[in-house]
mmCIF file of C-alpha atoms in Angstrom:
data_model
loop_
_atom_site.group_PDB
_atom_site.id
_atom_site.type_symbol
_atom_site.label_atom_id
_atom_site.label_comp_id
_atom_site.label_asym_id
_atom_site.label_seq_id
_atom_site.Cartn_x
_atom_site.Cartn_y
_atom_site.Cartn_z
ATOM 1 C CA PHE Y 1 -0.028 0.316 0.118
ATOM 2 C CA SER Y 2 2.841 2.233 0.531
ATOM 3 C CA THR Y 3 3.715 2.144 -3.099
ATOM 4 C CA LEU Y 4 0.060 2.812 -3.921
ATOM 5 C CA LEU Y 5 0.166 6.310 -1.915
ATOM 6 C CA LEU Y 6 3.850 6.478 -3.543
ATOM 7 C CA GLN Y 7 1.968 6.826 -6.935
ATOM 8 C CA GLY Y 8 -0.841 9.268 -5.817
ATOM 9 C CA GLY Y 9 -3.126 7.004 -4.924
ATOM 10 C CA ALA Y 10 -5.904 6.235 -2.309
ATOM 11 C CA LEU Y 11 -6.629 3.594 -0.155
ATOM 12 C CA GLY Y 12 -9.895 3.192 1.997
ATOM 13 C CA ILE Y 13 -9.809 1.772 5.586
ATOM 14 C CA PHE Y 14 -12.314 0.941 8.253
ATOM 15 C CA PRO Y 15 -10.761 2.282 11.087
ATOM 16 C CA GLU Y 16 -13.672 0.846 13.667
ATOM 17 C CA GLY Y 17 -12.225 -2.875 12.475
ATOM 18 C CA GLY Y 18 -15.895 -3.973 11.758
ATOM 19 C CA SER Y 19 -19.496 -3.519 11.113
ATOM 20 C CA HIS Y 20 -21.945 -2.694 13.787
ATOM 21 C CA ASP Y 21 -25.309 -1.217 14.417
ATOM 22 C CA ARG Y 22 -24.824 1.191 17.494
ATOM 23 C CA ALA Y 23 -25.609 4.676 17.546
ATOM 24 C CA GLN Y 24 -22.013 5.756 17.858
ATOM 25 C CA LEU Y 25 -18.596 5.116 16.399
ATOM 26 C CA LEU Y 26 -16.567 2.036 18.141
ATOM 27 C CA PRO Y 27 -13.112 2.662 19.589
ATOM 28 C CA LEU Y 28 -10.976 3.258 16.537
ATOM 29 C CA LYS Y 29 -8.169 0.584 15.710
ATOM 30 C CA VAL Y 30 -4.536 2.185 15.938
ATOM 31 C CA GLY Y 31 -3.820 0.471 12.334
ATOM 32 C CA VAL Y 32 -4.822 3.567 10.177
ATOM 33 C CA CYS Y 33 -2.341 5.762 12.288
ATOM 34 C CA ILE Y 34 1.101 3.013 12.111
ATOM 35 C CA MET Y 35 0.286 2.587 8.681
ATOM 36 C CA ALA Y 36 0.221 5.983 7.483
ATOM 37 C CA LEU Y 37 3.275 7.145 9.913
ATOM 38 C CA GLY Y 38 5.126 3.931 8.671
ATOM 39 C CA ALA Y 39 4.346 5.006 4.922
ATOM 40 C CA MET Y 40 5.986 8.406 5.538
ATOM 41 C CA ARG Y 41 8.597 6.868 7.294
ATOM 42 C CA LYS Y 42 9.610 4.550 4.616
ATOM 43 C CA PHE Y 43 9.465 6.836 1.939
ATOM 44 C CA PRO Y 44 11.061 10.546 3.359
ATOM 45 C CA GLY Y 45 9.143 13.414 1.641
ATOM 46 C CA LEU Y 46 5.741 11.495 1.065
ATOM 47 C CA ARG Y 47 2.838 13.271 2.242
ATOM 48 C CA VAL Y 48 -0.180 11.418 3.782
ATOM 49 C CA ARG Y 49 -3.822 12.775 4.411
ATOM 50 C CA LEU Y 50 -6.502 10.780 6.097
ATOM 51 C CA VAL Y 51 -9.623 11.734 4.795
ATOM 52 C CA PRO Y 52 -12.582 11.206 6.999
ATOM 53 C CA VAL Y 53 -15.444 9.829 5.368
ATOM 54 C CA GLY Y 54 -18.923 9.292 7.089
ATOM 55 C CA LEU Y 55 -21.392 6.360 6.139
ATOM 56 C CA ASN Y 56 -25.014 7.517 7.501
ATOM 57 C CA TYR Y 57 -27.101 4.980 6.382
ATOM 58 C CA PHE Y 58 -31.134 5.520 5.905
ATOM 59 C CA SER Y 59 -32.843 1.982 7.122
ATOM 60 C CA GLN Y 60 -29.442 -0.411 5.689
ATOM 61 C CA HIS Y 61 -31.547 -3.226 6.742
ATOM 62 C CA ARG Y 62 -34.412 -2.839 4.075
ATOM 63 C CA PHE Y 63 -33.961 -3.011 0.471
ATOM 64 C CA ASN Y 64 -34.284 0.144 -1.495
ATOM 65 C CA SER Y 65 -32.523 1.893 1.232
ATOM 66 C CA ARG Y 66 -29.675 4.878 0.409
ATOM 67 C CA VAL Y 67 -26.756 6.386 2.317
ATOM 68 C CA LEU Y 68 -25.781 9.971 2.848
ATOM 69 C CA VAL Y 69 -21.373 9.480 2.321
ATOM 70 C CA LYS Y 70 -20.089 12.969 3.820
ATOM 71 C CA TYR Y 71 -16.515 13.732 3.376
ATOM 72 C CA GLY Y 72 -14.590 15.771 6.111
ATOM 73 C CA GLU Y 73 -11.597 17.901 6.274
ATOM 74 C CA ALA Y 74 -8.243 15.829 5.757
ATOM 75 C CA VAL Y 75 -6.016 15.158 8.734
ATOM 76 C CA ASP Y 76 -2.502 16.123 7.575
ATOM 77 C CA VAL Y 77 0.302 14.459 9.755
ATOM 78 C CA ALA Y 78 2.420 16.644 11.287
ATOM 79 C CA PRO Y 79 6.627 16.101 10.926
ATOM 80 C CA ARG Y 80 6.818 16.068 14.496
ATOM 81 C CA LEU Y 81 4.624 12.838 15.225
ATOM 82 C CA LEU Y 82 6.695 11.542 12.393
ATOM 83 C CA GLU Y 83 9.976 12.357 14.223
ATOM 84 C CA ALA Y 84 8.311 10.927 17.673
ATOM 85 C CA PHE Y 85 7.735 7.513 15.206
ATOM 86 C CA THR Y 86 10.488 7.207 14.254
ATOM 87 C CA GLN Y 87 12.032 7.408 17.360
ATOM 88 C CA GLY Y 88 10.320 4.151 18.534
ATOM 89 C CA GLY Y 89 9.155 2.923 22.260
ATOM 90 C CA ASP Y 90 7.022 5.533 24.037
ATOM 91 C CA PRO Y 91 7.422 8.607 22.015
ATOM 92 C CA LYS Y 92 6.025 6.325 19.159
ATOM 93 C CA ARG Y 93 3.013 5.259 20.887
ATOM 94 C CA ARG Y 94 2.253 8.830 22.163
ATOM 95 C CA ALA Y 95 2.535 9.855 18.044
ATOM 96 C CA VAL Y 96 0.180 7.220 17.023
ATOM 97 C CA GLN Y 97 -2.697 8.098 19.794
ATOM 98 C CA GLU Y 98 -2.407 11.576 19.015
ATOM 99 C CA LEU Y 99 -2.995 11.213 15.398
ATOM 100 C CA LEU Y 100 -5.969 8.491 16.441
ATOM 101 C CA ALA Y 101 -7.119 11.109 18.483
ATOM 102 C CA GLN Y 102 -7.324 13.493 15.795
ATOM 103 C CA VAL Y 103 -8.843 10.631 13.578
ATOM 104 C CA GLN Y 104 -11.472 10.246 15.671
ATOM 105 C CA HIS Y 105 -12.446 13.993 15.852
ATOM 106 C CA GLU Y 106 -12.650 14.477 12.126
ATOM 107 C CA LEU Y 107 -15.053 11.250 11.905
ATOM 108 C CA GLU Y 108 -16.859 12.634 14.864
ATOM 109 C CA LYS Y 109 -18.032 15.734 12.637
ATOM 110 C CA VAL Y 110 -18.974 13.786 9.481
ATOM 111 C CA THR Y 111 -21.088 11.405 11.563
ATOM 112 C CA VAL Y 112 -24.105 11.059 13.662
ATOM 113 C CA ALA Y 113 -23.262 9.739 17.141
ATOM 114 C CA ALA Y 114 -25.432 9.522 20.245
ATOM 115 C CA PRO Y 115 -24.975 7.323 23.616
ATOM 116 C CA ASP Y 116 -27.691 5.022 22.499
ATOM 117 C CA TRP Y 117 -30.415 4.878 20.307
ATOM 118 C CA LYS Y 118 -33.118 6.246 22.317
ATOM 119 C CA THR Y 119 -31.068 8.891 22.773
ATOM 120 C CA MET Y 120 -30.316 9.182 19.178
ATOM 121 C CA LYS Y 121 -33.926 9.218 17.912
ATOM 122 C CA THR Y 122 -34.412 12.161 20.665
ATOM 123 C CA PHE Y 123 -32.298 14.486 19.025
ATOM 124 C CA TRP Y 124 -34.047 13.414 15.360
ATOM 125 C CA VAL Y 125 -37.116 15.140 17.217
ATOM 126 C CA LEU Y 126 -35.171 17.898 18.756
ATOM 127 C CA ARG Y 127 -34.508 18.448 14.957
ATOM 128 C CA ASP Y 128 -38.060 18.819 13.693
ATOM 129 C CA LEU Y 129 -38.827 20.666 16.934
ATOM 130 C CA TYR Y 130 -36.358 23.261 16.261
ATOM 131 C CA CYS Y 131 -36.803 23.630 12.500
ATOM 132 C CA PRO Y 132 -39.708 25.942 11.203
ATOM 133 C CA SER Y 133 -42.256 24.048 10.159
ATOM 134 C CA LYS Y 134 -42.837 25.405 6.714
ATOM 135 C CA ARG Y 135 -38.593 24.621 6.427
ATOM 136 C CA LEU Y 136 -39.432 21.281 8.195
ATOM 137 C CA LEU Y 137 -41.915 19.954 5.305
ATOM 138 C CA ARG Y 138 -38.824 21.433 2.566
ATOM 139 C CA MET Y 139 -36.176 19.934 3.674
ATOM 140 C CA THR Y 140 -34.065 17.148 2.152
ATOM 141 C CA SER Y 141 -32.987 14.297 3.648
ATOM 142 C CA VAL Y 142 -29.230 15.561 3.519
ATOM 143 C CA GLU Y 143 -30.213 19.054 6.077
ATOM 144 C CA LYS Y 144 -31.794 16.814 8.194
ATOM 145 C CA VAL Y 145 -28.875 14.782 8.767
ATOM 146 C CA LEU Y 146 -26.465 17.699 9.066
ATOM 147 C CA LEU Y 147 -29.304 19.412 11.255
ATOM 148 C CA ALA Y 148 -29.205 16.158 13.431
ATOM 149 C CA GLN Y 149 -25.402 15.856 13.594
ATOM 150 C CA ALA Y 150 -25.127 19.567 14.904
ATOM 151 C CA PHE Y 151 -27.176 18.789 17.933
ATOM 152 C CA ALA Y 152 -25.651 15.256 18.660
ATOM 153 C CA ALA Y 153 -22.149 16.468 18.372
ATOM 154 C CA ASP Y 154 -22.456 19.234 20.790
ATOM 155 C CA TYR Y 155 -24.444 16.999 23.180
ATOM 156 C CA ASP Y 156 -21.353 16.421 25.660
ATOM 157 C CA ARG Y 157 -20.938 19.951 26.038
ATOM 158 C CA VAL Y 158 -24.472 20.858 27.216
ATOM 159 C CA LYS Y 159 -25.944 17.526 29.090
ATOM 160 C CA GLY Y 160 -24.648 19.493 32.349
ATOM 161 C CA ASP Y 161 -26.950 21.467 32.317
ATOM 162 C CA PRO Y 162 -30.035 20.566 34.308
ATOM 163 C CA ALA Y 163 -32.837 21.746 31.678
ATOM 164 C CA VAL Y 164 -31.340 19.621 29.308
ATOM 165 C CA ASP Y 165 -32.380 16.029 30.328
ATOM 166 C CA PRO Y 166 -35.985 17.226 31.553
ATOM 167 C CA LEU Y 167 -36.472 18.469 28.366
ATOM 168 C CA LEU Y 168 -35.016 15.366 26.236
ATOM 169 C CA ALA Y 169 -37.438 13.080 28.858
ATOM 170 C CA ARG Y 170 -40.527 15.118 27.424
ATOM 171 C CA ILE Y 171 -39.176 14.997 23.760
ATOM 172 C CA ASP Y 172 -39.086 11.024 24.385
ATOM 173 C CA GLN Y 173 -42.698 11.191 25.919
ATOM 174 C CA TYR Y 174 -44.126 13.007 23.007
ATOM 175 C CA ALA Y 175 -42.892 10.446 20.527
ATOM 176 C CA ARG Y 176 -43.856 7.677 22.380
ATOM 177 C CA ASN Y 177 -47.591 9.124 22.012
ATOM 178 C CA LEU Y 178 -47.253 9.579 18.579
ATOM 179 C CA ASP Y 179 -45.992 5.855 18.293
ATOM 180 C CA ALA Y 180 -49.400 4.881 20.459
ATOM 181 C CA LEU Y 181 -51.187 6.345 17.765
ATOM 182 C CA GLY Y 182 -48.594 4.770 14.726
ATOM 183 C CA ILE Y 183 -47.649 8.337 13.271
ATOM 184 C CA LYS Y 184 -44.303 10.261 13.155
ATOM 185 C CA ASP Y 185 -43.788 13.883 14.021
ATOM 186 C CA LYS Y 186 -43.561 15.094 10.595
ATOM 187 C CA ALA Y 187 -47.103 13.414 9.768
ATOM 188 C CA ASN Y 188 -48.235 14.561 13.050
ATOM 189 C CA LEU Y 189 -47.693 18.247 11.411
ATOM 190 C CA GLU Y 190 -48.949 17.175 8.489
ATOM 191 C CA SER Y 191 -51.925 16.007 9.500
ATOM 192 C CA ALA Y 192 -52.694 19.399 11.907
ATOM 193 C CA LEU Y 193 -52.248 21.301 9.066
ATOM 194 C CA LEU Y 194 -54.919 19.542 7.033
ATOM 195 C CA LEU Y 195 -57.185 19.519 9.951
ATOM 196 C CA ARG Y 196 -56.879 23.187 10.325
ATOM 197 C CA ARG Y 197 -57.297 24.565 6.664
ATOM 198 C CA HIS Y 198 -59.948 21.915 5.529
ATOM 199 C CA SER Y 199 -63.479 20.607 6.649
ATOM 200 C CA THR Y 200 -64.331 17.341 7.787
ATOM 201 C CA VAL Y 201 -66.000 16.353 4.821
ATOM 202 C CA ARG Y 202 -63.145 17.518 2.322
ATOM 203 C CA LEU Y 203 -60.786 15.474 4.639
ATOM 204 C CA LEU Y 204 -63.287 12.401 4.592
ATOM 205 C CA LEU Y 205 -63.216 12.804 0.537
ATOM 206 C CA LEU Y 206 -59.368 12.834 0.621
ATOM 207 C CA LEU Y 207 -58.916 9.921 2.758
ATOM 208 C CA VAL Y 208 -61.537 7.717 0.475
ATOM 209 C CA VAL Y 209 -59.743 9.076 -2.736
ATOM 210 C CA ARG Y 210 -56.311 8.201 -0.719
ATOM 211 C CA VAL Y 211 -57.437 4.449 -0.034
ATOM 212 C CA VAL Y 212 -59.191 4.222 -3.563
ATOM 213 C CA TRP Y 213 -55.616 4.782 -4.726
ATOM 214 C CA LEU Y 214 -54.034 2.623 -2.410
ATOM 215 C CA LEU Y 215 -56.544 0.120 -3.744
ATOM 216 C CA SER Y 216 -55.465 0.647 -7.452
ATOM 217 C CA LEU Y 217 -52.338 0.227 -6.923
ATOM 218 C CA GLN Y 218 -52.675 -3.062 -5.763
ATOM 219 C CA VAL Y 219 -55.240 -4.317 -8.957
ATOM 220 C CA VAL Y 220 -52.218 -3.074 -10.977
ATOM 221 C CA PHE Y 221 -49.172 -3.895 -9.458
ATOM 222 C CA GLY Y 222 -50.527 -7.008 -7.821
ATOM 223 C CA PRO Y 223 -49.185 -9.684 -10.258
ATOM 224 C CA VAL Y 224 -45.651 -7.738 -10.059
ATOM 225 C CA TYR Y 225 -46.035 -7.801 -6.376
ATOM 226 C CA LEU Y 226 -47.044 -11.766 -6.048
ATOM 227 C CA CYS Y 227 -44.314 -12.290 -8.373
ATOM 228 C CA LEU Y 228 -41.562 -10.395 -6.038
ATOM 229 C CA PHE Y 229 -42.843 -11.568 -2.735
ATOM 230 C CA PRO Y 230 -41.412 -14.943 -2.323
ATOM 231 C CA VAL Y 231 -38.218 -13.019 -3.208
ATOM 232 C CA TYR Y 232 -38.737 -10.863 -0.660
ATOM 233 C CA ALA Y 233 -40.010 -12.797 2.161
ATOM 234 C CA ILE Y 234 -37.165 -15.479 1.423
ATOM 235 C CA ALA Y 235 -34.479 -12.743 1.510
ATOM 236 C CA THR Y 236 -36.086 -11.045 4.734
ATOM 237 C CA LEU Y 237 -36.187 -14.453 6.338
ATOM 238 C CA TYR Y 238 -32.236 -15.741 5.498
ATOM 239 C CA SER Y 239 -30.968 -12.229 6.407
ATOM 240 C CA ARG Y 240 -32.812 -12.484 9.596
ATOM 241 C CA ARG Y 241 -31.288 -15.808 10.356
ATOM 242 C CA LYS Y 242 -28.081 -14.599 9.527
ATOM 243 C CA SER Y 243 -28.225 -11.012 11.458
ATOM 244 C CA ARG Y 244 -28.674 -13.291 14.730
ATOM 245 C CA GLN Y 245 -25.878 -15.026 13.869
ATOM 246 C CA ALA Y 246 -23.600 -12.094 13.595
ATOM 247 C CA VAL Y 247 -25.087 -10.611 16.885
ATOM 248 C CA GLU Y 248 -24.051 -14.096 18.624
ATOM 249 C CA ASN Y 249 -20.640 -14.257 17.175
ATOM 250 C CA SER Y 250 -19.929 -10.346 18.323
ATOM 251 C CA SER Y 251 -19.890 -8.199 20.982
ATOM 252 C CA VAL Y 252 -20.695 -4.901 19.479
ATOM 253 C CA LYS Y 253 -23.686 -5.773 17.217
ATOM 254 C CA LEU Y 254 -26.972 -4.841 18.806
ATOM 255 C CA LYS Y 255 -29.514 -6.757 16.585
ATOM 256 C CA GLY Y 256 -27.549 -7.000 13.539
ATOM 257 C CA ARG Y 257 -29.242 -4.799 11.128
ATOM 258 C CA ASP Y 258 -26.071 -3.876 9.929
ATOM 259 C CA VAL Y 259 -25.454 -6.692 7.855
ATOM 260 C CA MET Y 260 -29.417 -7.302 7.070
ATOM 261 C CA GLY Y 261 -29.017 -5.431 3.933
ATOM 262 C CA THR Y 262 -25.815 -7.183 2.279
ATOM 263 C CA TYR Y 263 -27.418 -10.748 2.883
ATOM 264 C CA LYS Y 264 -30.799 -9.768 1.580
ATOM 265 C CA VAL Y 265 -28.657 -8.562 -1.924
ATOM 266 C CA ILE Y 266 -26.845 -11.931 -1.969
ATOM 267 C CA ILE Y 267 -29.717 -13.860 -1.801
ATOM 268 C CA ALA Y 268 -32.442 -11.760 -3.461
ATOM 269 C CA LEU Y 269 -30.432 -11.023 -7.161
ATOM 270 C CA PRO Y 270 -29.972 -15.035 -7.917
ATOM 271 C CA LEU Y 271 -33.641 -15.891 -6.293
ATOM 272 C CA VAL Y 272 -35.185 -13.182 -8.970
ATOM 273 C CA ALA Y 273 -33.174 -14.606 -11.756
ATOM 274 C CA VAL Y 274 -34.325 -17.659 -11.367
ATOM 275 C CA GLY Y 275 -37.500 -17.043 -10.783
ATOM 276 C CA HIS Y 276 -37.571 -15.206 -13.913
ATOM 277 C CA TRP Y 277 -36.448 -18.197 -16.168
ATOM 278 C CA VAL Y 278 -38.759 -20.109 -14.245
ATOM 279 C CA ALA Y 279 -41.714 -18.254 -15.070
ATOM 280 C CA VAL Y 280 -40.947 -17.592 -18.908
ATOM 281 C CA GLY Y 281 -40.523 -21.477 -19.213
ATOM 282 C CA ALA Y 282 -43.667 -21.983 -17.545
ATOM 283 C CA LEU Y 283 -45.722 -19.784 -19.552
ATOM 284 C CA TYR Y 284 -44.045 -20.890 -22.688
ATOM 285 C CA ARG Y 285 -45.459 -24.224 -21.755
ATOM 286 C CA SER Y 286 -48.617 -23.352 -20.535
ATOM 287 C CA LEU Y 287 -49.359 -20.272 -23.218
ATOM 288 C CA GLY Y 288 -47.120 -20.422 -25.792
ATOM 289 C CA GLU Y 289 -43.890 -18.608 -27.115
ATOM 290 C CA PRO Y 290 -45.389 -15.050 -27.568
ATOM 291 C CA VAL Y 291 -46.597 -14.699 -23.766
ATOM 292 C CA ALA Y 292 -43.416 -15.934 -22.832
ATOM 293 C CA VAL Y 293 -41.336 -13.714 -24.916
ATOM 294 C CA ALA Y 294 -43.317 -10.595 -23.770
ATOM 295 C CA TYR Y 295 -43.341 -11.592 -20.219
ATOM 296 C CA PHE Y 296 -39.345 -11.821 -20.585
ATOM 297 C CA PHE Y 297 -38.875 -8.806 -21.782
ATOM 298 C CA PHE Y 298 -41.269 -6.637 -19.952
ATOM 299 C CA ALA Y 299 -41.169 -8.584 -16.733
ATOM 300 C CA PRO Y 300 -37.852 -6.900 -15.451
ATOM 301 C CA PHE Y 301 -39.323 -3.362 -16.190
ATOM 302 C CA ALA Y 302 -42.252 -3.841 -14.347
ATOM 303 C CA GLN Y 303 -40.814 -5.113 -11.448
ATOM 304 C CA PHE Y 304 -38.288 -2.182 -11.506
ATOM 305 C CA VAL Y 305 -40.804 0.302 -11.684
ATOM 306 C CA VAL Y 306 -42.361 -1.190 -8.560
ATOM 307 C CA TYR Y 307 -39.349 -1.623 -6.657
ATOM 308 C CA LYS Y 308 -38.448 1.866 -7.041
ATOM 309 C CA SER Y 309 -41.722 3.319 -6.646
ATOM 310 C CA LEU Y 310 -42.292 1.269 -3.552
ATOM 311 C CA PRO Y 311 -40.817 3.813 -0.854
ATOM 312 C CA SER Y 312 -43.112 6.619 -2.351
ATOM 313 C CA ASP Y 313 -46.055 4.507 -1.983
ATOM 314 C CA LEU Y 314 -45.373 3.573 1.653
ATOM 315 C CA ALA Y 315 -44.609 7.028 2.251
ATOM 316 C CA PHE Y 316 -48.277 7.850 1.067
ATOM 317 C CA LEU Y 317 -49.485 4.661 2.768
ATOM 318 C CA ARG Y 318 -47.859 6.411 6.013
ATOM 319 C CA SER Y 319 -49.407 10.197 5.515
ATOM 320 C CA THR Y 320 -52.740 7.804 4.772
ATOM 321 C CA TRP Y 321 -53.116 6.328 7.881
ATOM 322 C CA ALA Y 322 -51.738 9.543 9.741
ATOM 323 C CA LEU Y 323 -54.841 11.127 8.507
ATOM 324 C CA ALA Y 324 -57.529 8.158 9.281
ATOM 325 C CA MET Y 325 -55.653 8.424 12.942
ATOM 326 C CA SER Y 326 -56.228 12.372 13.070
ATOM 327 C CA LEU Y 327 -59.579 12.238 12.327
ATOM 328 C CA LEU Y 328 -60.721 9.466 14.580
ATOM 329 C CA HIS Y 329 -58.331 10.690 17.275
ATOM 330 C CA ARG Y 330 -59.166 14.630 17.003
ATOM 331 C CA HIS Y 331 -58.895 14.915 20.517
ATOM 332 C CA ASP Y 332 -55.904 12.780 21.078
ATOM 333 C CA SER Y 333 -54.621 14.851 17.829
ATOM 334 C CA ARG Y 334 -55.129 18.233 19.467
ATOM 335 C CA ALA Y 335 -53.579 17.443 22.473
ATOM 336 C CA LEU Y 336 -50.411 16.547 20.453
ATOM 337 C CA ILE Y 337 -50.601 19.658 19.027
ATOM 338 C CA LEU Y 338 -50.562 21.557 21.966
ATOM 339 C CA GLU Y 339 -47.705 19.424 23.111
ATOM 340 C CA ARG Y 340 -45.798 19.821 20.013
ATOM 341 C CA THR Y 341 -46.367 23.612 20.375
ATOM 342 C CA GLN Y 342 -45.015 23.921 23.962
ATOM 343 C CA LEU Y 343 -42.072 21.773 23.549
ATOM 344 C CA LYS Y 344 -41.065 23.142 20.527
ATOM 345 C CA GLU Y 345 -41.072 27.127 22.301
ATOM 346 C CA ASP Y 346 -39.232 25.296 25.184
ATOM 347 C CA ALA Y 347 -36.528 23.320 22.798
ATOM 348 C CA ARG Y 348 -36.133 27.011 20.741
ATOM 349 C CA SER Y 349 -35.333 28.511 24.358
ATOM 350 C CA LEU Y 350 -32.553 26.157 25.902
ATOM 351 C CA ILE Y 351 -31.321 25.822 22.274
ATOM 352 C CA ASP Y 352 -30.521 29.442 22.094
ATOM 353 C CA ARG Y 353 -29.445 29.661 25.816
ATOM 354 C CA LEU Y 354 -26.748 27.219 25.584
ATOM 355 C CA GLU Y 355 -26.161 27.796 21.842
ATOM 356 C CA TRP Y 356 -26.349 24.410 21.178
ATOM 357 C CA GLY Y 357 -25.274 23.433 18.169
ATOM 358 C CA MET Y 358 -24.861 27.264 17.162
ATOM 359 C CA GLY Y 359 -21.141 26.183 15.734
ATOM 360 C CA SER Y 360 -23.408 24.566 12.329
ATOM 361 C CA ASP Y 361 -24.125 26.435 9.342
ATOM 362 C CA GLU Y 362 -27.409 24.410 9.574
ATOM 363 C CA VAL Y 363 -28.618 25.732 12.978
ATOM 364 C CA GLN Y 364 -27.533 29.472 12.697
ATOM 365 C CA SER Y 365 -29.214 28.995 9.338
ATOM 366 C CA LEU Y 366 -32.887 28.078 11.144
ATOM 367 C CA GLU Y 367 -32.284 30.806 13.273
ATOM 368 C CA VAL Y 368 -32.551 33.370 11.150
ATOM 369 C CA CYS Y 369 -35.806 31.747 9.541
ATOM 370 C CA ARG Y 370 -37.465 31.929 12.569
ATOM 371 C CA GLN Y 371 -40.292 34.144 11.263
ATOM 372 C CA GLU Y 372 -41.461 31.215 9.490
ATOM 373 C CA THR Y 373 -42.496 28.892 12.344
ATOM 374 C CA LEU Y 374 -46.135 27.994 12.215
ATOM 375 C CA HIS Y 375 -48.081 28.279 14.955
ATOM 376 C CA PHE Y 376 -50.850 25.415 16.248
ATOM 377 C CA SER Y 377 -53.498 27.656 18.388
ATOM 378 C CA GLY Y 378 -56.601 28.761 17.293
ATOM 379 C CA ALA Y 379 -58.469 25.508 16.994
ATOM 380 C CA PHE Y 380 -56.602 24.291 19.963
ATOM 381 C CA GLY Y 381 -57.611 26.990 22.584
ATOM 382 C CA LYS Y 382 -55.404 29.873 21.628
ATOM 383 C CA SER Y 383 -54.910 32.937 19.189
ATOM 384 C CA PHE Y 384 -53.699 31.467 15.781
ATOM 385 C CA MET Y 385 -51.393 32.347 13.080
ATOM 386 C CA ASP Y 386 -53.072 30.454 9.672
ATOM 387 C CA PRO Y 387 -50.624 27.699 8.052
ATOM 388 C CA SER Y 388 -52.192 29.238 4.941
ATOM 389 C CA GLU Y 389 -50.403 32.392 5.420
ATOM 390 C CA GLU Y 390 -47.308 30.725 5.604
ATOM 391 C CA LEU Y 391 -47.622 27.978 3.531
ATOM 392 C CA GLY Y 392 -49.238 30.287 0.791
ATOM 393 C CA GLU Y 393 -50.511 27.978 -2.341
ATOM 394 C CA SER Y 394 -49.151 24.952 -0.728
ATOM 395 C CA PHE Y 395 -52.481 23.848 1.271
ATOM 396 C CA SER Y 396 -54.913 25.691 -0.990
ATOM 397 C CA ARG Y 397 -54.714 23.630 -3.917
ATOM 398 C CA SER Y 398 -57.418 21.385 -5.391
ATOM 399 C CA LEU Y 399 -58.081 18.195 -3.721
ATOM 400 C CA HIS Y 400 -56.473 16.312 -6.620
ATOM 401 C CA ASP Y 401 -53.282 18.702 -5.952
ATOM 402 C CA LEU Y 402 -53.187 18.222 -2.563
ATOM 403 C CA ASN Y 403 -53.548 14.475 -2.694
ATOM 404 C CA GLU Y 404 -50.414 14.176 -5.541
ATOM 405 C CA SER Y 405 -48.242 16.624 -3.236
ATOM 406 C CA LEU Y 406 -48.584 14.764 -0.571
ATOM 407 C CA LYS Y 407 -48.554 11.768 -2.039
ATOM 408 C CA MET Y 408 -45.216 12.684 -3.446
ATOM 409 C CA GLU Y 409 -44.389 13.606 0.067
ATOM 410 C CA GLU Y 410 -40.388 11.678 0.491
ATOM 411 C CA ILE Y 411 -41.282 11.280 4.228
ATOM 412 C CA GLU Y 412 -39.521 7.432 4.326
ATOM 413 C CA ARG Y 413 -36.220 9.917 3.795
ATOM 414 C CA ASP Y 414 -36.691 11.157 7.371
ATOM 415 C CA LEU Y 415 -34.468 9.862 9.941
ATOM 416 C CA PHE Y 416 -36.893 9.758 12.475
ATOM 417 C CA PHE Y 417 -38.460 6.876 10.704
ATOM 418 C CA LYS Y 418 -35.610 4.481 10.581
ATOM 419 C CA ASN Y 419 -34.355 1.738 12.952
ATOM 420 C CA ASP Y 420 -38.130 1.549 13.796
#
């Protein structure tokens, strides 16, 4: 590898020494530092730079999931560290540990870390509460990750304040109340906007339209779902078994979700290929060559369309469920909105006082956007700023446009829905 670096190449290393599904980095191995310093000692004048790369997964245990790859500032190896490394003994060990600490610090800047998943999920809700509501409905997944990262990275500095833990406990209870209704914070916000802006009759009509749309999807793509279901079922069962084995053989894995996606791909690809040829053969024998040839060419296209559209369809299903729950449990929905409003005010007050995460450009930009915040009162017992004044035409469209806009809302990209 030293020759590769000498030629201007790059080498990828996973300094944690293995994959895991924890909410924070594992203790880094010293190998990456020894390799860097060793290469510089072997080739005097060689400049080695360590570039931190953060892999932030979105449901790595599921099909069709994504990952946000974030690159940080490169770490230059100081000449004094090379001198100490060359001396050997204690100076060498101190040089390696100092360089490792620099790498650790830079990696923490490009990953979202928390003491545990419960705290991590609390940061996700804290992010949604701090963000102006209008901005939240439009944020990209990258912006959401960066904002959650800002709060997570600064948590160690602010956690000693006596007001931090009580607020996080209230946020956790709010999330539990949402879970009791089977909805998430963003869906709760969207439903509140709909309930405030539209009459019950229109919302019931919207709900009927959504249900009819979901049923029509099942009718149109039902045969494709039936073809893919055996592959999905077998791949899921196989990956769960392998993940249990991985947890048993590891001291750092929690549920083994970091390996589930890999094993799903390993088993699904050959199953899809074999299933396709089996179906072609069966159709050829039963219905003749034209049908078999048509299936051979068009079935993969239909399966790909269903595969790529499934996340948006699931998001549409979640938002439909949230709307149904809001209509069926209006009292609970109103209580949740009042709770969210109070939590939002308290969270912002605490974040401003502690300057929590203010080192992040994302947090600073949202602080400037405060005037965009939506306050839900009025229908819930207080003076009220009409959401339509803030969102303009977003929630005053025709029923068809409203339905389409919410259908395309990519809720599944929100990290709050992950690891559920």
